[in-house]
Tab-separated table of C-alpha atoms in Angstrom:
chain	number	residue	atom	x	y	z
A	1	UNK	CA	0.000	0.000	0.000
A	2	UNK	CA	2.752	2.431	0.917
A	3	UNK	CA	4.583	1.585	-2.338
A	4	UNK	CA	1.433	2.458	-4.326
A	5	UNK	CA	1.173	5.779	-2.489
A	6	UNK	CA	4.798	6.663	-3.125
A	7	UNK	CA	4.544	5.626	-6.786
A	8	UNK	CA	1.397	7.647	-7.376
A	9	UNK	CA	2.795	10.676	-5.582
A	10	UNK	CA	6.030	10.480	-7.580
A	11	UNK	CA	4.065	10.358	-10.836
A	12	UNK	CA	2.162	13.473	-9.761
A	13	UNK	CA	5.401	15.350	-9.098
A	14	UNK	CA	6.975	14.232	-12.400
A	15	UNK	CA	3.978	15.231	-14.488
A	16	UNK	CA	3.635	18.542	-12.684
A	17	UNK	CA	7.278	19.399	-13.409
A	18	UNK	CA	6.848	18.477	-17.060
A	19	UNK	CA	3.741	20.616	-17.254
A	20	UNK	CA	5.490	23.628	-15.752
A	21	UNK	CA	8.458	23.202	-18.091
A	22	UNK	CA	6.446	22.914	-21.309
A	23	UNK	CA	3.382	25.058	-20.485
A	24	UNK	CA	1.738	23.143	-23.319
A	25	UNK	CA	-1.904	22.214	-23.592
A	26	UNK	CA	-1.053	18.657	-24.637
A	27	UNK	CA	0.288	17.962	-21.157
A	28	UNK	CA	-2.872	18.989	-19.301
A	29	UNK	CA	-4.884	15.780	-19.712
A	30	UNK	CA	-1.979	13.703	-18.416
A	31	UNK	CA	-1.618	15.971	-15.362
A	32	UNK	CA	-5.313	15.721	-14.539
A	33	UNK	CA	-5.461	11.925	-14.775
A	34	UNK	CA	-2.295	11.085	-12.835
A	35	UNK	CA	-3.451	12.248	-9.364
A	36	UNK	CA	-5.895	9.360	-9.224
A	37	UNK	CA	-2.959	6.958	-8.811
A	38	UNK	CA	-2.314	8.427	-5.383
A	39	UNK	CA	-5.828	9.541	-4.461
A	40	UNK	CA	-7.336	6.090	-5.010
A	41	UNK	CA	-4.820	4.647	-2.558
A	42	UNK	CA	-5.121	7.326	0.161
A	43	UNK	CA	-8.394	6.165	1.849
A	44	UNK	CA	-7.349	2.521	1.916
A	45	UNK	CA	-3.888	3.330	3.221
A	46	UNK	CA	-5.335	5.575	5.911
A	47	UNK	CA	-7.774	2.904	7.096
A	48	UNK	CA	-5.077	0.233	7.010
A	49	UNK	CA	-2.663	2.423	8.986
A	50	UNK	CA	-5.322	3.194	11.614
A	51	UNK	CA	-6.281	-0.477	11.949
A	52	UNK	CA	-2.645	-1.530	12.378
A	53	UNK	CA	-2.110	1.152	14.988
A	54	UNK	CA	-5.187	0.144	16.998
A	55	UNK	CA	-4.249	-3.540	16.871
A	56	UNK	CA	-0.784	-2.747	18.189
A	57	UNK	CA	-2.107	-0.903	21.264
A	58	UNK	CA	-1.645	-2.602	24.624
A	59	UNK	CA	-1.972	-1.635	28.269
A	60	UNK	CA	1.726	-0.684	28.189
A	61	UNK	CA	1.423	1.684	25.209
A	62	UNK	CA	2.630	5.206	25.941
A	63	UNK	CA	-0.135	7.803	26.058
A	64	UNK	CA	2.125	10.401	24.421
A	65	UNK	CA	2.409	8.249	21.284
A	66	UNK	CA	-1.352	7.661	21.197
A	67	UNK	CA	-2.129	11.380	21.482
A	68	UNK	CA	0.423	12.269	18.800
A	69	UNK	CA	-1.228	9.884	16.356
A	70	UNK	CA	-4.707	11.185	17.211
A	71	UNK	CA	-3.555	14.767	16.655
A	72	UNK	CA	-2.115	13.839	13.253
A	73	UNK	CA	-5.344	12.152	12.165
A	74	UNK	CA	-7.365	15.161	13.333
A	75	UNK	CA	-5.185	17.482	11.228
A	76	UNK	CA	-3.583	19.242	14.205
A	77	UNK	CA	0.012	20.269	13.599
A	78	UNK	CA	2.198	22.452	15.802
A	79	UNK	CA	2.508	26.011	14.542
A	80	UNK	CA	5.865	26.649	12.928
A	81	UNK	CA	5.167	30.131	11.546
A	82	UNK	CA	4.630	33.005	13.946
A	83	UNK	CA	2.790	35.929	12.308
A	84	UNK	CA	3.806	39.559	12.676
A	85	UNK	CA	2.950	40.927	16.069
A	86	UNK	CA	2.392	44.376	17.480
A	87	UNK	CA	3.161	45.429	21.027
A	88	UNK	CA	2.282	49.020	21.751
A	89	UNK	CA	3.700	51.133	18.934
A	90	UNK	CA	6.243	48.466	17.895
A	91	UNK	CA	5.534	45.948	15.154
A	92	UNK	CA	7.761	42.872	14.869
A	93	UNK	CA	7.941	41.597	11.302
A	94	UNK	CA	11.094	39.487	11.003
A	95	UNK	CA	12.177	36.567	13.192
A	96	UNK	CA	14.840	38.610	14.997
A	97	UNK	CA	12.332	41.203	16.182
A	98	UNK	CA	9.765	38.524	17.058
A	99	UNK	CA	12.338	36.596	19.109
A	100	UNK	CA	13.300	39.754	21.044
A	101	UNK	CA	9.654	40.578	21.694
A	102	UNK	CA	8.941	37.057	22.962
A	103	UNK	CA	12.066	37.137	25.146
A	104	UNK	CA	10.962	40.426	26.698
A	105	UNK	CA	7.530	38.961	27.381
A	106	UNK	CA	8.888	35.746	28.940
A	107	UNK	CA	11.184	37.804	31.156
A	108	UNK	CA	8.354	40.092	32.294
A	109	UNK	CA	6.197	37.108	33.248
A	110	UNK	CA	8.826	36.003	35.786
A	111	UNK	CA	9.437	39.462	37.209
A	112	UNK	CA	9.108	40.025	40.953
A	113	UNK	CA	6.880	43.023	40.161
A	114	UNK	CA	4.070	40.543	39.419
A	115	UNK	CA	3.880	39.614	43.101
A	116	UNK	CA	1.697	41.438	45.584
A	117	UNK	CA	3.549	44.231	47.483
A	118	UNK	CA	2.877	42.572	50.840
A	119	UNK	CA	4.353	39.316	49.567
A	120	UNK	CA	7.448	41.077	48.214
A	121	UNK	CA	8.124	42.626	51.617
A	122	UNK	CA	8.350	39.189	53.216
A	123	UNK	CA	10.767	37.723	50.655
A	124	UNK	CA	13.919	39.483	51.901
A	125	UNK	CA	13.362	38.432	55.520
A	126	UNK	CA	12.383	34.939	54.386
A	127	UNK	CA	15.677	34.549	52.510
A	128	UNK	CA	17.714	35.432	55.610
A	129	UNK	CA	15.651	33.074	57.752
A	130	UNK	CA	16.040	30.243	55.207
A	131	UNK	CA	19.821	30.522	54.956
A	132	UNK	CA	20.142	30.606	58.746
A	133	UNK	CA	17.916	27.560	59.184
A	134	UNK	CA	19.746	25.651	56.436
A	135	UNK	CA	23.059	26.087	58.250
A	136	UNK	CA	21.696	25.114	61.657
A	137	UNK	CA	19.436	22.111	61.104
A	138	UNK	CA	20.829	18.598	61.403
A	139	UNK	CA	20.575	16.553	58.184
A	140	UNK	CA	17.680	14.118	58.367
A	141	UNK	CA	19.617	11.481	56.432
A	142	UNK	CA	23.312	11.717	55.460
A	143	UNK	CA	22.658	9.531	52.407
A	144	UNK	CA	20.903	12.495	50.806
A	145	UNK	CA	24.187	14.376	50.440
A	146	UNK	CA	26.573	11.551	49.575
A	147	UNK	CA	28.761	11.680	46.462
A	148	UNK	CA	27.549	9.860	43.354
A	149	UNK	CA	28.961	6.600	42.004
A	150	UNK	CA	29.659	5.652	38.402
A	151	UNK	CA	26.799	3.149	38.644
A	152	UNK	CA	24.305	5.965	39.257
A	153	UNK	CA	25.668	7.799	36.220
A	154	UNK	CA	25.366	4.733	33.997
A	155	UNK	CA	21.815	4.125	35.227
A	156	UNK	CA	20.872	7.721	34.399
A	157	UNK	CA	22.485	7.401	30.952
A	158	UNK	CA	20.447	4.291	30.160
A	159	UNK	CA	17.211	6.122	30.951
A	160	UNK	CA	17.891	9.002	28.539
A	161	UNK	CA	16.240	9.432	25.161
A	162	UNK	CA	17.320	11.365	22.122
A	163	UNK	CA	16.372	15.010	22.638
A	164	UNK	CA	17.443	18.413	21.399
A	165	UNK	CA	20.762	19.592	22.902
A	166	UNK	CA	21.226	22.842	24.766
A	167	UNK	CA	23.512	25.759	23.987
A	168	UNK	CA	26.636	23.582	24.382
A	169	UNK	CA	25.412	21.267	21.557
A	170	UNK	CA	26.254	18.140	23.592
A	171	UNK	CA	23.643	15.406	23.126
A	172	UNK	CA	22.857	12.224	25.066
A	173	UNK	CA	23.946	10.044	22.144
A	174	UNK	CA	27.474	11.381	22.481
A	175	UNK	CA	27.547	10.809	26.234
A	176	UNK	CA	26.305	7.214	25.864
A	177	UNK	CA	29.358	6.344	23.759
A	178	UNK	CA	31.897	7.600	26.301
A	179	UNK	CA	34.490	4.965	27.327
A	180	UNK	CA	34.844	3.913	30.952
A	181	UNK	CA	37.828	6.199	31.563
A	182	UNK	CA	35.825	9.195	30.349
A	183	UNK	CA	32.868	8.177	32.522
A	184	UNK	CA	35.113	8.161	35.578
A	185	UNK	CA	36.255	11.693	34.720
A	186	UNK	CA	32.603	12.603	34.209
A	187	UNK	CA	31.702	11.318	37.677
A	188	UNK	CA	34.520	13.366	39.221
A	189	UNK	CA	33.149	16.465	37.470
A	190	UNK	CA	29.622	15.813	38.750
A	191	UNK	CA	30.845	15.185	42.296
A	192	UNK	CA	32.902	18.366	42.227
A	193	UNK	CA	29.855	20.383	41.191
A	194	UNK	CA	27.823	18.533	43.830
A	195	UNK	CA	30.339	19.301	46.582
A	196	UNK	CA	30.914	22.967	45.717
A	197	UNK	CA	27.529	23.932	44.196
A	198	UNK	CA	29.523	25.832	41.562
A	199	UNK	CA	27.531	25.181	38.388
A	200	UNK	CA	29.140	26.089	35.053
A	201	UNK	CA	27.542	29.133	33.457
A	202	UNK	CA	26.404	27.098	30.441
A	203	UNK	CA	24.342	24.859	32.746
A	204	UNK	CA	22.223	27.855	33.745
A	205	UNK	CA	21.893	29.140	30.203
A	206	UNK	CA	18.979	27.864	28.133
A	207	UNK	CA	17.632	28.273	24.632
A	208	UNK	CA	13.872	28.847	24.721
A	209	UNK	CA	11.694	27.551	21.896
A	210	UNK	CA	8.207	29.145	21.827
A	211	UNK	CA	5.409	26.595	21.419
A	212	UNK	CA	1.984	27.866	20.404
A	213	UNK	CA	-0.865	27.033	22.777
A	214	UNK	CA	-3.824	25.489	20.906
A	215	UNK	CA	-6.873	27.758	20.424
A	216	UNK	CA	-4.884	30.830	21.510
A	217	UNK	CA	-4.493	33.855	19.175
A	218	UNK	CA	-1.184	33.469	17.356
A	219	UNK	CA	-0.320	37.192	17.299
A	220	UNK	CA	-0.106	37.519	21.099
A	221	UNK	CA	3.178	36.761	22.940
A	222	UNK	CA	1.150	35.298	25.816
A	223	UNK	CA	-0.134	32.570	23.473
A	224	UNK	CA	3.250	30.818	23.476
A	225	UNK	CA	4.692	28.449	26.052
A	226	UNK	CA	8.473	28.742	26.643
A	227	UNK	CA	10.180	25.349	26.407
A	228	UNK	CA	13.792	25.464	27.586
A	229	UNK	CA	16.562	23.509	25.872
A	230	UNK	CA	19.201	23.098	28.560
A	231	UNK	CA	22.565	21.358	28.755
A	232	UNK	CA	22.359	17.568	28.417
A	233	UNK	CA	25.271	17.247	30.861
A	234	UNK	CA	23.340	19.225	33.452
A	235	UNK	CA	20.137	17.269	32.781
A	236	UNK	CA	22.047	14.041	33.310
A	237	UNK	CA	23.139	15.252	36.732
A	238	UNK	CA	19.572	16.383	37.403
A	239	UNK	CA	18.354	12.840	36.695
A	240	UNK	CA	20.676	11.455	39.366
A	241	UNK	CA	19.583	14.140	41.840
A	242	UNK	CA	15.871	13.615	41.105
A	243	UNK	CA	16.245	9.895	41.757
A	244	UNK	CA	17.818	10.558	45.153
A	245	UNK	CA	15.411	13.357	46.068
A	246	UNK	CA	12.420	11.207	45.082
A	247	UNK	CA	13.704	8.403	47.322
A	248	UNK	CA	14.162	10.840	50.221
A	249	UNK	CA	10.656	12.295	49.925
A	250	UNK	CA	9.078	8.856	49.605
A	251	UNK	CA	11.112	7.174	52.339
A	252	UNK	CA	10.270	9.831	54.942
A	253	UNK	CA	6.690	10.319	53.652
A	254	UNK	CA	7.177	14.066	53.183
A	255	UNK	CA	4.703	14.451	50.320
A	256	UNK	CA	1.033	14.973	51.160
A	257	UNK	CA	-1.227	11.934	50.862
A	258	UNK	CA	-3.376	13.705	48.264
A	259	UNK	CA	-0.310	14.132	46.033
A	260	UNK	CA	0.299	11.413	43.430
A	261	UNK	CA	3.296	12.900	41.647
A	262	UNK	CA	6.690	11.230	42.283
A	263	UNK	CA	5.220	8.459	44.406
A	264	UNK	CA	5.711	4.760	43.838
A	265	UNK	CA	2.600	2.922	42.656
A	266	UNK	CA	0.693	6.195	42.336
A	267	UNK	CA	-0.505	7.927	39.199
A	268	UNK	CA	-2.938	10.549	37.896
A	269	UNK	CA	-5.730	7.970	37.497
A	270	UNK	CA	-5.868	7.707	41.301
A	271	UNK	CA	-7.499	11.139	41.409
A	272	UNK	CA	-10.038	10.127	38.764
A	273	UNK	CA	-10.945	7.026	40.762
A	274	UNK	CA	-11.311	9.100	43.945
A	275	UNK	CA	-13.644	11.500	42.168
A	276	UNK	CA	-15.701	8.672	40.715
A	277	UNK	CA	-15.956	6.952	44.100
A	278	UNK	CA	-17.062	10.192	45.771
A	279	UNK	CA	-19.721	10.835	43.113
A	280	UNK	CA	-21.097	7.289	43.308
A	281	UNK	CA	-21.319	7.343	47.105
A	282	UNK	CA	-22.992	10.762	47.073
A	283	UNK	CA	-25.545	9.703	44.471
A	284	UNK	CA	-26.340	6.564	46.471
A	285	UNK	CA	-26.995	8.699	49.551
A	286	UNK	CA	-28.770	11.438	47.569
A	287	UNK	CA	-26.141	14.053	48.312
A	288	UNK	CA	-24.930	16.803	46.025
A	289	UNK	CA	-21.368	16.860	44.691
A	290	UNK	CA	-19.544	19.972	43.538
A	291	UNK	CA	-16.234	19.435	41.718
A	292	UNK	CA	-13.863	22.369	41.129
A	293	UNK	CA	-10.949	21.965	38.725
A	294	UNK	CA	-8.152	24.503	39.134
A	295	UNK	CA	-5.636	25.324	36.421
A	296	UNK	CA	-2.660	27.261	37.765
A	297	UNK	CA	-1.757	29.817	35.108
A	298	UNK	CA	1.988	30.275	34.572
A	299	UNK	CA	2.561	27.806	37.397
A	300	UNK	CA	6.267	27.216	36.780
A	301	UNK	CA	6.930	30.854	35.918
A	302	UNK	CA	5.666	32.293	39.198
A	303	UNK	CA	7.383	29.959	41.676
A	304	UNK	CA	9.346	32.100	44.125
A	305	UNK	CA	12.888	30.870	44.731
A	306	UNK	CA	12.895	32.086	48.324
A	307	UNK	CA	9.634	30.297	49.158
A	308	UNK	CA	10.755	27.072	47.469
A	309	UNK	CA	14.086	27.060	49.319
A	310	UNK	CA	12.271	27.722	52.606
A	311	UNK	CA	10.054	24.675	52.019
A	312	UNK	CA	13.107	22.554	51.247
A	313	UNK	CA	14.602	23.478	54.615
A	314	UNK	CA	11.309	22.667	56.335
A	315	UNK	CA	11.548	19.152	54.875
A	316	UNK	CA	15.030	18.711	56.329
A	317	UNK	CA	16.862	19.232	53.026
A	318	UNK	CA	20.120	21.122	53.504
A	319	UNK	CA	23.830	21.101	52.729
A	320	UNK	CA	24.746	19.723	49.283
A	321	UNK	CA	21.195	19.110	48.037
A	322	UNK	CA	20.022	22.521	49.230
A	323	UNK	CA	23.093	24.328	47.893
A	324	UNK	CA	22.847	22.692	44.465
A	325	UNK	CA	19.162	23.583	44.043
A	326	UNK	CA	19.832	27.134	45.214
A	327	UNK	CA	22.687	27.522	42.725
A	328	UNK	CA	20.634	25.818	39.987
A	329	UNK	CA	17.844	28.390	40.326
A	330	UNK	CA	20.084	31.446	40.687
A	331	UNK	CA	21.383	33.671	37.875
A	332	UNK	CA	19.544	31.819	35.121
A	333	UNK	CA	19.739	33.282	31.617
A	334	UNK	CA	17.945	32.482	28.387
A	335	UNK	CA	17.488	33.549	24.807
A	336	UNK	CA	14.640	32.791	22.398
A	337	UNK	CA	15.307	30.922	19.181
A	338	UNK	CA	12.977	31.455	16.242
A	339	UNK	CA	14.169	29.662	13.140
A	340	UNK	CA	17.826	30.605	12.787
A	341	UNK	CA	17.375	33.888	14.692
A	342	UNK	CA	18.294	34.359	18.341
A	343	UNK	CA	17.107	37.054	20.712
A	344	UNK	CA	19.213	39.065	23.124
A	345	UNK	CA	20.147	37.250	26.345
A	346	UNK	CA	17.720	37.848	29.205
A	347	UNK	CA	17.911	37.085	32.930
A	348	UNK	CA	15.210	35.461	35.063
A	349	UNK	CA	14.219	36.626	38.540
A	350	UNK	CA	11.810	33.829	39.483
A	351	UNK	CA	10.349	30.572	38.281
A	352	UNK	CA	11.705	27.146	37.398
A	353	UNK	CA	12.652	26.275	33.804
A	354	UNK	CA	10.144	24.350	31.703
A	355	UNK	CA	11.945	21.442	30.073
A	356	UNK	CA	14.271	20.861	33.009
A	357	UNK	CA	14.432	17.400	34.613
A	358	UNK	CA	14.469	18.862	38.123
A	359	UNK	CA	11.540	21.269	37.661
A	360	UNK	CA	8.549	18.888	38.090
A	361	UNK	CA	9.649	17.593	41.489
A	362	UNK	CA	10.537	21.132	42.635
A	363	UNK	CA	7.056	22.311	41.666
A	364	UNK	CA	5.552	19.361	43.545
A	365	UNK	CA	7.434	20.472	46.653
A	366	UNK	CA	6.325	24.090	46.121
A	367	UNK	CA	2.609	23.164	46.220
A	368	UNK	CA	2.927	20.304	48.721
A	369	UNK	CA	1.459	22.292	51.618
A	370	UNK	CA	-1.579	23.429	49.629
A	371	UNK	CA	-3.923	20.757	51.122
A	372	UNK	CA	-3.090	21.987	54.632
A	373	UNK	CA	-4.780	25.315	53.860
A	374	UNK	CA	-8.064	23.484	53.254
A	375	UNK	CA	-9.371	22.015	56.489
A	376	UNK	CA	-12.961	20.834	56.272
A	377	UNK	CA	-14.550	17.387	56.707
A	378	UNK	CA	-16.757	18.140	53.693
A	379	UNK	CA	-13.902	18.845	51.283
A	380	UNK	CA	-11.568	16.471	49.492
A	381	UNK	CA	-8.472	17.687	47.637
A	382	UNK	CA	-6.619	15.732	44.954
């Protein structure tokens, strides 16, 4: 079937080129009859492809692959072209101007000026209190701050997938082919960064690719989600740290019971089952059920570094783990890439980078105490 499609499509291209070259009337009938070679095969090939895909689905199939196929069949494609945009009296027409305008917008979203004045006044005192507490508390478990072994590095390398490199252009595929001697040097580098919390500048520098949000107006900068391409070397170290931090949070049961993220044998479907169980019990007893779904706008962008670090200390996280996360979040820089054009470099005051390996678990910690603010026997939070 695929051979028929390729053959018919190739005949269309050949005849079209001949028609354009000759501009003769005698070529027109041939051009009009050839498309049927491909068009007759399209419906059958589409049905056959869909049937093969459905038959191959199992309980272990990845949802991301399923959704990608569904989006392709529905005709949804990610937006590659960003139209001209106007901000105030400035109109951005070329990619360079558009990239600078998007970079300015992404920077403004993470500005401290977006916080309430009362909240801003508490941040400076909170930072002093956090640093003092981090130096005074006794580590809950010394294993949290131990140096990493070459086995942990190799385990993290095996779990990586091919992805776009960061500004240093180092990809996972290159790191996977390192000989044992180079891996030992690599481990010494990671342990040195871990012990000193002195991250290379390139590890805190990211290239941001704007991704259009579906159904949002394409001419507005706010309609684009910033996805950060960071250093693969840094992300590899993040993987090792996330594994250890996840173990620490799970072992000492520091995450709220209503939280399913980063917990063994827990997943998002647990919340759906809880909701369904609540609805069924309420209907059986003739009660009313009100469900409220909250979407946190710019959730990653508005995370305060001072508040996040304070919550880490409250969980008993200090010394190397605390210092690395603090250094990881500080002095972050980015630039926006649009095609082959790059914006000016911008700095970030707040937020955690989207696309980073460490960001999801840091955000989970940032909102972990949210259920404690809701205390009512008639309310359930998931």
